[in-house]
Coordinates of C-alpha atoms in Angstrom, one line a residue:
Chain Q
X1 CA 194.3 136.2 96.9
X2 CA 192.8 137.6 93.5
X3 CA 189.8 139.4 92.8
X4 CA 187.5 137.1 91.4
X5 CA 184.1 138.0 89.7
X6 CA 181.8 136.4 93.0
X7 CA 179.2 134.4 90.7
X8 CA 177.7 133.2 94.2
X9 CA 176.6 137.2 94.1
X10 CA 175.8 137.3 90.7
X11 CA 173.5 134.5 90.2
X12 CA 171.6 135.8 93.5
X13 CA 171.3 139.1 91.9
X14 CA 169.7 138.1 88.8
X15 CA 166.9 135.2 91.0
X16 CA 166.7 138.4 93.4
X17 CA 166.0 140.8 90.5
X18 CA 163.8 138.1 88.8
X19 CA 161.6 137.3 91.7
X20 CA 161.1 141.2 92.2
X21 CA 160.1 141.7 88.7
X22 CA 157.9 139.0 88.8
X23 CA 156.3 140.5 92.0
X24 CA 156.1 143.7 90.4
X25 CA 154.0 142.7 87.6
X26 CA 151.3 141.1 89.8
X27 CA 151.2 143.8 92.1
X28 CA 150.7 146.4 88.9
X29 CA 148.0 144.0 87.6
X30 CA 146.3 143.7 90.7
X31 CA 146.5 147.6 91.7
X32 CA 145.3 148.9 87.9
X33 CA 141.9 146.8 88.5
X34 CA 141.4 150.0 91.5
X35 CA 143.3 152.8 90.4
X36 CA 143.8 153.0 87.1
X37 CA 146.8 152.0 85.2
X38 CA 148.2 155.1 83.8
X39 CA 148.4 156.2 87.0
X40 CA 149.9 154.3 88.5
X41 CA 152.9 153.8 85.8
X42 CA 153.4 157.3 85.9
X43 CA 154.1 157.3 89.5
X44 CA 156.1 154.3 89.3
X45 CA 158.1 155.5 86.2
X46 CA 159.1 158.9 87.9
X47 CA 159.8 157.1 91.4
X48 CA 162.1 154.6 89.5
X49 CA 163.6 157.8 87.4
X50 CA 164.3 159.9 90.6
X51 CA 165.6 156.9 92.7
X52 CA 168.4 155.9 90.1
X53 CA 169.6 159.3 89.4
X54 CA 169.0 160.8 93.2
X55 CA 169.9 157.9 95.6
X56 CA 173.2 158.4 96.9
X57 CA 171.9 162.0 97.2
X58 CA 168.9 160.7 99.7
X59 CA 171.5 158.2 100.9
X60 CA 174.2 161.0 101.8
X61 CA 170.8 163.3 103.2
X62 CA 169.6 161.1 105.2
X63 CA 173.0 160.6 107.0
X64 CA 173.1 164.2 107.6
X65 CA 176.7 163.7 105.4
X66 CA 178.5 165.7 103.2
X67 CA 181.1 165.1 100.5
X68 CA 184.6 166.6 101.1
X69 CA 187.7 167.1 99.2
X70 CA 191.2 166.1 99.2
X71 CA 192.3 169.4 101.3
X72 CA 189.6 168.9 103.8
X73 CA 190.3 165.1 104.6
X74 CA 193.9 164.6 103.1
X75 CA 194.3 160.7 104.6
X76 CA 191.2 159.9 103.7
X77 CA 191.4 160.6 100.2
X78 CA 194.6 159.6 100.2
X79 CA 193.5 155.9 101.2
X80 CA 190.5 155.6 98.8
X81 CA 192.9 156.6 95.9
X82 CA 195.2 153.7 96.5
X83 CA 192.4 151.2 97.2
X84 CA 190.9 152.0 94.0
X85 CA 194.0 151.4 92.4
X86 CA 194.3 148.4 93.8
X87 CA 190.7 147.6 93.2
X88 CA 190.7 148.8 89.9
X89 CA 187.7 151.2 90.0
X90 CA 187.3 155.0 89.0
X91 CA 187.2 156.9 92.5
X92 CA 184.3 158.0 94.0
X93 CA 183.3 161.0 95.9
X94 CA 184.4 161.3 99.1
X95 CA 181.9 161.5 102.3
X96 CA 181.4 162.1 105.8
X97 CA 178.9 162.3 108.1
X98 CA 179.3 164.3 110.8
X99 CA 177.8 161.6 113.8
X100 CA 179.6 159.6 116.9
X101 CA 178.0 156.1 115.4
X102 CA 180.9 154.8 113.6
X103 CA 179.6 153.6 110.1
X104 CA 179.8 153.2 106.7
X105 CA 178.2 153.0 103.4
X106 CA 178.7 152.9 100.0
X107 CA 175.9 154.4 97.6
X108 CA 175.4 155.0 93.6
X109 CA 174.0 154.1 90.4
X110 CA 177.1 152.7 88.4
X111 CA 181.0 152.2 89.4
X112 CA 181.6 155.5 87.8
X113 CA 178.8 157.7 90.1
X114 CA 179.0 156.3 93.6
X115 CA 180.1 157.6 96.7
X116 CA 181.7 156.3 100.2
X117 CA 180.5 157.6 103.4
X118 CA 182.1 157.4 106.8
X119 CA 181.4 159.1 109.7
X120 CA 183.1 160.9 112.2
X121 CA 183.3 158.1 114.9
X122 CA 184.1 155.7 112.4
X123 CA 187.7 157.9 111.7
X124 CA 187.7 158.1 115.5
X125 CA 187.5 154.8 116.6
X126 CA 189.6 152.8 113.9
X127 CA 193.0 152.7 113.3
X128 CA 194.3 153.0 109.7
X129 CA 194.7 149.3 108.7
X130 CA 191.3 148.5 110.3
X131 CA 190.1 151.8 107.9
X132 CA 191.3 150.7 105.0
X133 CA 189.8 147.4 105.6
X134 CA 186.2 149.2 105.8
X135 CA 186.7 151.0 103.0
X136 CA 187.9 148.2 100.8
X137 CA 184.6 146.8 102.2
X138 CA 182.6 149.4 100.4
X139 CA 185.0 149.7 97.4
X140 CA 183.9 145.8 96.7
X141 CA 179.8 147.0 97.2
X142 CA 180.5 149.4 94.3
X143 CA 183.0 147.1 92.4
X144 CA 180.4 144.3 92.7
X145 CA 177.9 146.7 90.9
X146 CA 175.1 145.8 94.3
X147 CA 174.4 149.1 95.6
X148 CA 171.9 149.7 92.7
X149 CA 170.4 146.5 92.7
X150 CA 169.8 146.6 96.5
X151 CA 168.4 150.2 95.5
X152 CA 166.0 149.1 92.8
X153 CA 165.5 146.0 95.0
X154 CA 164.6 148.6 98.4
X155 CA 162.6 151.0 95.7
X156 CA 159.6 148.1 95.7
X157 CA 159.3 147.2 98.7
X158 CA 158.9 151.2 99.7
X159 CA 155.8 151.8 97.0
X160 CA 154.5 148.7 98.4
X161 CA 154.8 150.4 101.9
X162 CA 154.0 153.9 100.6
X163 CA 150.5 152.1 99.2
X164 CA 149.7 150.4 102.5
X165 CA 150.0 153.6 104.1
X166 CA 148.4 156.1 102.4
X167 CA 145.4 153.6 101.5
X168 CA 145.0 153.6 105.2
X169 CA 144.8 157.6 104.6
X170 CA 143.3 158.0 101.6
X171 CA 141.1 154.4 101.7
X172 CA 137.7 156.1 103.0
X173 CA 135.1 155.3 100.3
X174 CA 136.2 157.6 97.6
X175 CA 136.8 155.6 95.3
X176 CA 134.0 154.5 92.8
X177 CA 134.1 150.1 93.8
X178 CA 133.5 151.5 97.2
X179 CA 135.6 150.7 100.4
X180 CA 136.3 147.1 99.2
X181 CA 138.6 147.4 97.0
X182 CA 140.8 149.2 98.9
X183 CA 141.4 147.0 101.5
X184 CA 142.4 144.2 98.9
X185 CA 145.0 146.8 97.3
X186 CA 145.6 147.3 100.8
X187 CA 146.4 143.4 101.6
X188 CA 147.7 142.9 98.2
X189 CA 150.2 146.1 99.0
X190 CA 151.6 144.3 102.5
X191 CA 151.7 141.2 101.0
X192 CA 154.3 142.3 98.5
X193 CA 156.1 144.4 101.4
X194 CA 156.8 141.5 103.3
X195 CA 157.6 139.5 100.3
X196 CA 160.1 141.7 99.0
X197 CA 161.0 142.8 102.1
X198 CA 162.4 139.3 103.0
X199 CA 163.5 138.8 99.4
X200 CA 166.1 141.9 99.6
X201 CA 167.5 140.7 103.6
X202 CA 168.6 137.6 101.9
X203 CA 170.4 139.1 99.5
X204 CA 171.8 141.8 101.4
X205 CA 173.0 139.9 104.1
X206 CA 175.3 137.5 101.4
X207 CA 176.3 140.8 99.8
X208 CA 177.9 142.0 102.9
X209 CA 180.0 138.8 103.1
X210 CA 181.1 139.1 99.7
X211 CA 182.1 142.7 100.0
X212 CA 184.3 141.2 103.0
X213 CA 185.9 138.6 100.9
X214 CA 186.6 141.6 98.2
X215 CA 188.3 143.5 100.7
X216 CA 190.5 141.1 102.1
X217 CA 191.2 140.9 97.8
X218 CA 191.6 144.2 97.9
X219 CA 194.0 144.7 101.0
X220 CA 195.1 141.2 101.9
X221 CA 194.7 141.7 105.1
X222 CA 191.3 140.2 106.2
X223 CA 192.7 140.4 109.6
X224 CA 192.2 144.4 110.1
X225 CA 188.3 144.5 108.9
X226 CA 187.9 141.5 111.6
X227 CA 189.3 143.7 114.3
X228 CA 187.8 146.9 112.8
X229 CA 184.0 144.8 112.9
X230 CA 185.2 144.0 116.4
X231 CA 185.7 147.6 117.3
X232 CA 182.7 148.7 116.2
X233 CA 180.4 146.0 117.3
X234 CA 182.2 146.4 120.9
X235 CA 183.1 143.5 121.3
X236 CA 186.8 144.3 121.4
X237 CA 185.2 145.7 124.8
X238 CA 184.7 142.5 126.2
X239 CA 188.7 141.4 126.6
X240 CA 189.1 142.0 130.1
X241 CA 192.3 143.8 131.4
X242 CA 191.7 143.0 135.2
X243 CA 194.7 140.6 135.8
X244 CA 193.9 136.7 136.1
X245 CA 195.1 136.5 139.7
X246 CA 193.4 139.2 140.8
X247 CA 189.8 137.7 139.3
X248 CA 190.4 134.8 140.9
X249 CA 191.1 135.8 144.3
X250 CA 187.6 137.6 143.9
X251 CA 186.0 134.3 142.5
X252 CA 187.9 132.0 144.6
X253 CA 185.6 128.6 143.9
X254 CA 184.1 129.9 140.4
X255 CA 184.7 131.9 137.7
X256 CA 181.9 134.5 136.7
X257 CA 182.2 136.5 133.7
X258 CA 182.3 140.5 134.9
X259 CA 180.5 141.0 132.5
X260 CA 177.4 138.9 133.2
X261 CA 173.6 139.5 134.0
X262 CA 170.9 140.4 131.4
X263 CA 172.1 143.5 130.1
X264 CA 175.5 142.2 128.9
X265 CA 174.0 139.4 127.1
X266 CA 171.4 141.8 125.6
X267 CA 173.8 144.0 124.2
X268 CA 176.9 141.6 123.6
X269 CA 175.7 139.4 121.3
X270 CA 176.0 140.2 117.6
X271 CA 175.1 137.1 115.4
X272 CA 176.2 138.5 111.9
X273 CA 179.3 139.9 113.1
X274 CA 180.2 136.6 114.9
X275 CA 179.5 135.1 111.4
X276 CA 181.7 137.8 109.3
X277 CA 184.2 137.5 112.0
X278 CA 185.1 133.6 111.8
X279 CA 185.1 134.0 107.9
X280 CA 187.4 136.7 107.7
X281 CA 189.3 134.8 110.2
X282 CA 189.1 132.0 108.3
X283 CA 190.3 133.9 105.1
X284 CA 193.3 135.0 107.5
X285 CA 194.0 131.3 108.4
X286 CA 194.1 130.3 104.4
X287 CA 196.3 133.1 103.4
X288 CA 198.6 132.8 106.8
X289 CA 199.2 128.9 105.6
X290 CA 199.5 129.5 102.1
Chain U
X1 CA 171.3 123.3 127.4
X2 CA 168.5 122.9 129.3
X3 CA 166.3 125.9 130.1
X4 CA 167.5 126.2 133.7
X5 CA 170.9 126.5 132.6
X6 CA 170.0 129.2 130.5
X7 CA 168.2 131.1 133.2
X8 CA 171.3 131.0 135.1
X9 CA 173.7 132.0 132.2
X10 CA 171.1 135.1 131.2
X11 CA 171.5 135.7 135.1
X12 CA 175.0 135.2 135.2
X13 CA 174.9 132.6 138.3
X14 CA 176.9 129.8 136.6
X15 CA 179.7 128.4 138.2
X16 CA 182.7 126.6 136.7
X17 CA 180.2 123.9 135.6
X18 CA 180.1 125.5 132.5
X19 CA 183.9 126.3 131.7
X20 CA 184.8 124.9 128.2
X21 CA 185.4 121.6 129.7
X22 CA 187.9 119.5 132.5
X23 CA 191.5 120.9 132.3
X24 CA 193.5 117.9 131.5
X25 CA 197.4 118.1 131.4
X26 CA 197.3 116.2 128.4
X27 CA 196.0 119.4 126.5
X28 CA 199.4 120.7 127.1
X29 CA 201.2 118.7 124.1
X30 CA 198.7 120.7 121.9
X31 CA 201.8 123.1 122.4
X32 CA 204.8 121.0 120.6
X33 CA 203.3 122.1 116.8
X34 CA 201.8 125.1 118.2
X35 CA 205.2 126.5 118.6
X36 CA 206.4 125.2 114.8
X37 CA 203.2 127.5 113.5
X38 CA 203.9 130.3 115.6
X39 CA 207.4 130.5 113.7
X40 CA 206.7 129.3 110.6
X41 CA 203.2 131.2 109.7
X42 CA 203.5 134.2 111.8
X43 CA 207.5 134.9 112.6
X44 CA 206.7 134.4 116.6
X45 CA 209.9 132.3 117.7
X46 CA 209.9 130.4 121.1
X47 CA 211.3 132.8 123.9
X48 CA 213.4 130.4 125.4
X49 CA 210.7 130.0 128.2
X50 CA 207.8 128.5 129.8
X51 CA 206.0 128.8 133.5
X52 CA 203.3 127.4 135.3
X53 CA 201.6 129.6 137.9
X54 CA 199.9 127.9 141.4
X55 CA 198.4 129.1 144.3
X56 CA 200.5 127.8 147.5
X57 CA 198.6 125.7 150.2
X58 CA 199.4 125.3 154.0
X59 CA 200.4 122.1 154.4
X60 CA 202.7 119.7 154.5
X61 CA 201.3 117.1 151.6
X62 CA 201.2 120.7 149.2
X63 CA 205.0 121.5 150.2
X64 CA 206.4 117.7 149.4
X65 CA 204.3 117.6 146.2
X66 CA 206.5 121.3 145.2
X67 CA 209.9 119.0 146.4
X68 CA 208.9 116.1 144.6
X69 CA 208.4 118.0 141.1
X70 CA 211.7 120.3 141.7
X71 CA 213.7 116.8 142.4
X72 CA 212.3 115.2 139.2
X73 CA 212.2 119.1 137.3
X74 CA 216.5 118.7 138.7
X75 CA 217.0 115.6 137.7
X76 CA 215.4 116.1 134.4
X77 CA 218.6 119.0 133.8
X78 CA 221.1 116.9 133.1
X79 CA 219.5 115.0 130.2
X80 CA 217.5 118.0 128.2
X81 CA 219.6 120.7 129.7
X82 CA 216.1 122.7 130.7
X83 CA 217.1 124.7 133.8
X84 CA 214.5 125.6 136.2
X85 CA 213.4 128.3 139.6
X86 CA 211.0 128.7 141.7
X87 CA 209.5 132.6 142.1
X88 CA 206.7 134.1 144.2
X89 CA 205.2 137.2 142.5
X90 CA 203.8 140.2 143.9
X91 CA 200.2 138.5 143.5
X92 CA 201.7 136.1 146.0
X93 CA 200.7 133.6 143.2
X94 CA 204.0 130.7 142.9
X95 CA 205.7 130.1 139.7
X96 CA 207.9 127.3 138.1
X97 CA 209.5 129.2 135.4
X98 CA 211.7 126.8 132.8
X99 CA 214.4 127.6 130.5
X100 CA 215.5 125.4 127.3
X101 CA 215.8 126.7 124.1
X102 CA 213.9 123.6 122.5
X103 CA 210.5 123.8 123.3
X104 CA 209.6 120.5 122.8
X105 CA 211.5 120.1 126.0
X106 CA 209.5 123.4 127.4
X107 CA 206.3 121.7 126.7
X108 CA 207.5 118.2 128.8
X109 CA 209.0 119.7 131.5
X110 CA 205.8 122.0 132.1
X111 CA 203.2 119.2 131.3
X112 CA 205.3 117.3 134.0
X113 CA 205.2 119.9 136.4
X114 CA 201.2 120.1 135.4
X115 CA 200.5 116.6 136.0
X116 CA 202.3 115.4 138.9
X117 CA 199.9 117.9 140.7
X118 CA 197.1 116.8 139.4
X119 CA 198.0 113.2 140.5
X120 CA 198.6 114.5 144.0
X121 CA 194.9 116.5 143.8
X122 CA 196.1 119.6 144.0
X123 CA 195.1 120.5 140.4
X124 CA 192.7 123.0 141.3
X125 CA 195.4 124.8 142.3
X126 CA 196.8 125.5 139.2
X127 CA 196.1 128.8 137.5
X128 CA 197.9 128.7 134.2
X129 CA 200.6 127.5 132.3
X130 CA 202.2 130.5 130.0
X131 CA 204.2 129.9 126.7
X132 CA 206.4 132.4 125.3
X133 CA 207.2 133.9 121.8
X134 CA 208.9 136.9 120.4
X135 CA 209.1 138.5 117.2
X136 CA 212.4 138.9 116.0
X137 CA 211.4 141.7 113.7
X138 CA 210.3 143.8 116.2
X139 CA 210.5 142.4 119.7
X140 CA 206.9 142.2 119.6
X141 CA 206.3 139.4 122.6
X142 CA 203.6 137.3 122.5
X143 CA 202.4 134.8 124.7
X144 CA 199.7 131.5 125.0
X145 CA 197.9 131.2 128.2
X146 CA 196.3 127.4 129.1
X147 CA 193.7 128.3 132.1
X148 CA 193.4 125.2 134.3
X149 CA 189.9 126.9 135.4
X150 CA 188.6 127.0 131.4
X151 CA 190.5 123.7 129.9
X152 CA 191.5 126.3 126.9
X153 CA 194.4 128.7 125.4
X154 CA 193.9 132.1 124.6
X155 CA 196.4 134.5 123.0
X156 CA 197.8 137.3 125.3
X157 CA 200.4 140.0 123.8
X158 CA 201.3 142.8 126.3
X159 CA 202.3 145.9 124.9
X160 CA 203.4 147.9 128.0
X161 CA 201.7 149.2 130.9
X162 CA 198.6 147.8 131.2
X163 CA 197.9 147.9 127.2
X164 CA 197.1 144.7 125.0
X165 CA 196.9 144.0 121.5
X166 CA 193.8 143.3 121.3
X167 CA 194.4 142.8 117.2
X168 CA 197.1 140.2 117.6
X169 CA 195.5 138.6 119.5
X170 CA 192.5 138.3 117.3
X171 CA 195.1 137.1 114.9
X172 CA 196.6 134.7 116.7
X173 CA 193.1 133.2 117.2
X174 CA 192.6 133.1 114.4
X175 CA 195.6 131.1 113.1
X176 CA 195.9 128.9 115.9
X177 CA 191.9 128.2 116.1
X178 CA 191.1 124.1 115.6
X179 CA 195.4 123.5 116.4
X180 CA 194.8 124.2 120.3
X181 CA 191.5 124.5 121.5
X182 CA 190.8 128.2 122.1
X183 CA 188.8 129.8 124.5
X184 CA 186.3 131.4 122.2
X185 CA 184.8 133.9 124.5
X186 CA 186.8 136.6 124.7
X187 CA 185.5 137.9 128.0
X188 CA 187.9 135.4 129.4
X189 CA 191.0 135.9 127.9
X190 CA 192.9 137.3 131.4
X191 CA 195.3 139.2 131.5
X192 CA 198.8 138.0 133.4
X193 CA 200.3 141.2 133.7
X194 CA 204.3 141.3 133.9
X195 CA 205.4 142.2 136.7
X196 CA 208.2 145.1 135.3
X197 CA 207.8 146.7 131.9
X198 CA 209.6 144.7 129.5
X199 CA 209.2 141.6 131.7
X200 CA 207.4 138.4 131.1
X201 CA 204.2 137.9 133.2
X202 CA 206.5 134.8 135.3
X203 CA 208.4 138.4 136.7

């Protein structure tokens, strides 16, 4: 398997980007008519300035994580150098978070300032093929260049949110058209919340599948990310080791499930993992027959 | 799925209505390429070995449908050369284990075995048929479970103890998936312990 530029992503980036901009310029136009439009571009402009150059720091802050070197976290670094190699890709800091939830993220402006986070349960829980398959994962965000754009994408729909809050705050009378216009900003604000709020699931859910199919590019082994999302979604869990005969003495005319009733199909079920899963599997079946 | 089926499945009271579907002996055969992509694609060669493990009934009908499929299973010896015993594990579940190192002949001689109780309605009693495989690499032994009670395969690859590769057997899903029908739940996927370390789960 060869990296390949993933137009699929591209092309969704640009109509994702497009539609956004589109938004934005109707919501701008429809907010200046109540607040005044210098204003407003001022706080937009230094909200857009601060959230491209301070994102993976809010990213990293508000994961409680820290970046670490090569002495601290040897293996680690030691892994992200080769991927990157193998990825072709300047390397980017180092971080970890210092929680039991394992998890990852990749965050950054460009290819060249990004960072990778894991946490601590993350290093815990996976072996180091299934590692390196998560980390390949969010090499491929930053060598797909779609951290910023979900970033600039997720910037919108915050102001949108930020209005709709503080208007609630803020909205009593004080402004010269009287409490009218408000509320529309208001309405206008939520509308374009939802709206982009939707917009940027869409894309971010078929930017997680291509990031899988750049790491199994990256490693060639699609097989360990599948077990690693197992792992962490627990539904390794859910292979039983109580021996066949002995579950059917217990069930002796039917087979239940142990692990039946409400709570294990409230907590079992993982719809987008299922769906990552079966196409890293599938990826694993291509390369197995090749 | 009607919505009393799904009340019962959120409350977990369905019975083996709902298994994947009927075991049928035929499914069996699914084996005879199963065993050419297990060596070609992933370096798993045939072990040499087969079983099918039953629960024993008292009476006489259950004890001269066992004579009847040894007699055939004996006959059957001198023509493919697959040698067969009976064993009774610690379970106290009943095993006929086969030997032959074509597995073509493995997969007949079991399918046989699987069918001829069947006929006689005793195929209730049947657990599971078990295939074996080994990697010559590293030993690594794998193995492919048909449960009568699901009508599917699932992978099963014993690492000692009471461990399992729960990775190769993902794997081996994965490659095998839409050759055999696989038991896609994973909460089913049994375990047939061996009975010694080292052993197959037929010891």
């Amino acid at each position: 398997m060869e990296w390949k530029p993933d137009w699929g992503l591209r092309g969704r980036m640009v109509l994702t980007m497009f539609l956004l901009f589109v938004l934005y310029i109707v919501f701008v136009a429809i907010l200046s008519r109540y607040m005044g439009l210098f204003g407003i571009v001022l706080v937009m402009g230094l909200f857009s300035l601060g959230q491209f150059f301070f994102s993976d720091r809010l990213a990293l802050y508000s994961m409680g994580a820290r970046r670490v070197d090569a002495e601290e976290y040897p293996r680690l670094h030691a892994m992200v150098d080769r991927l990157c190699q193998q990825a072709d890709l300047p390397k980017p800091d180092v971080a970890v978070a210092d929680t039991k939830m394992p998890n990852a993220f990749a965050a950054g402006r460009s290819q060249k300032h990004s960072t990778v986070c894991v946490t601590e349960g993350l290093l815990r829980t996976l072996d180091e093929e299934e590692l390196e398959g998560v980390m390949a994962h969010e090499l491929a965000h930053v060598k797909n260049r779609d951290v910023m754009v979900m970033t600039i994408a997720s910037f919108l729909s915050t102001l949108a949110f930020m209005v709709v809050r503080w208007g609630w705050l803020f909205g009593g009378g004080r402004n010269r058209q009287g409490g009218g216009g408000v509320v529309v900003a208001i309405l206008v604000s939520l509308v374009v919340w939802i709206v982009s709020f939707l917009l940027v699931r869409a894309l971010s859910r078929y930017r997680e599948y291509a990031a899988d199919r750049g790491a199994a590019a990256i490693t060639g082994q699609p097989s360990a990310l599948a077990s690693a999302l197992l792992k962490i979604s627990g539904r390794m869990d859910d292979v039983p080791d109580r021996d066949l005969r002995e579950q059917s003495e217990m069930n002796a005319f039917f087979v239940i499930p142990l692990r039946s009733g409400v709570v294990g199909r409230l907590f079992s079920t993982h719809p987008p993992t299922e769906k990552r899963v079966d196409r890293l599997r599938d990826l694993e079946g291509e390369m197995e027959r090749r | 799925m009607g919505l009393f089926d799904t009340l019962r499945s959120v409350l977990g009271v369905r019975t083996d209505a709902d298994a994947t579907r009927e075991a049928d002996p035929e499914d069996l055969f699914g084996m005879s390429t199963a065993y050419l992509t297990m060596e070609a694609d992933l370096g798993f060669a045939p072990v040499g070995a087969a079983a099918l493990c039953f629960s024993s009934v008292d009476s006489t009908d259950f004890d001269a449908t066992v004579d009847d499929v040894e007699e055939i299973l004996r006959a059957g010896e001198a023509e493919t050369g697959t040698t067969f015993y009976r064993h009774e594990d610690d379970h106290g579940y009943h095993w006929v284990v086969l030997e032959d190192d074509d597995p073509e002949d493995l997969v007949t001689s079991v399918h046989f075995a699987a069918d001829t109780f069947v006929e006689r309605g005793y195929g209730s009693r049947l657990l599971a048929a078990v295939f074996g495989f080994e990697r010559a690499r590293d030993g690594t032994r794998a193995y492919w479970l048909y449960s009568f009670r699901r009508g599917a395969y699932y992978p099963f690859v014993p690492t000692g103890g009471r461990e399992r590769d729960n990775r190769l057997e993902f794997k081996l899903q994965s490659v095998l998936d839409g050759e055999l029908d696989v038991e896609d739940d994973e909460s089913y996927w049994y375990p047939l312990w061996p009975g010694t370390d080292g052993g197959h789960p037929w010891t």
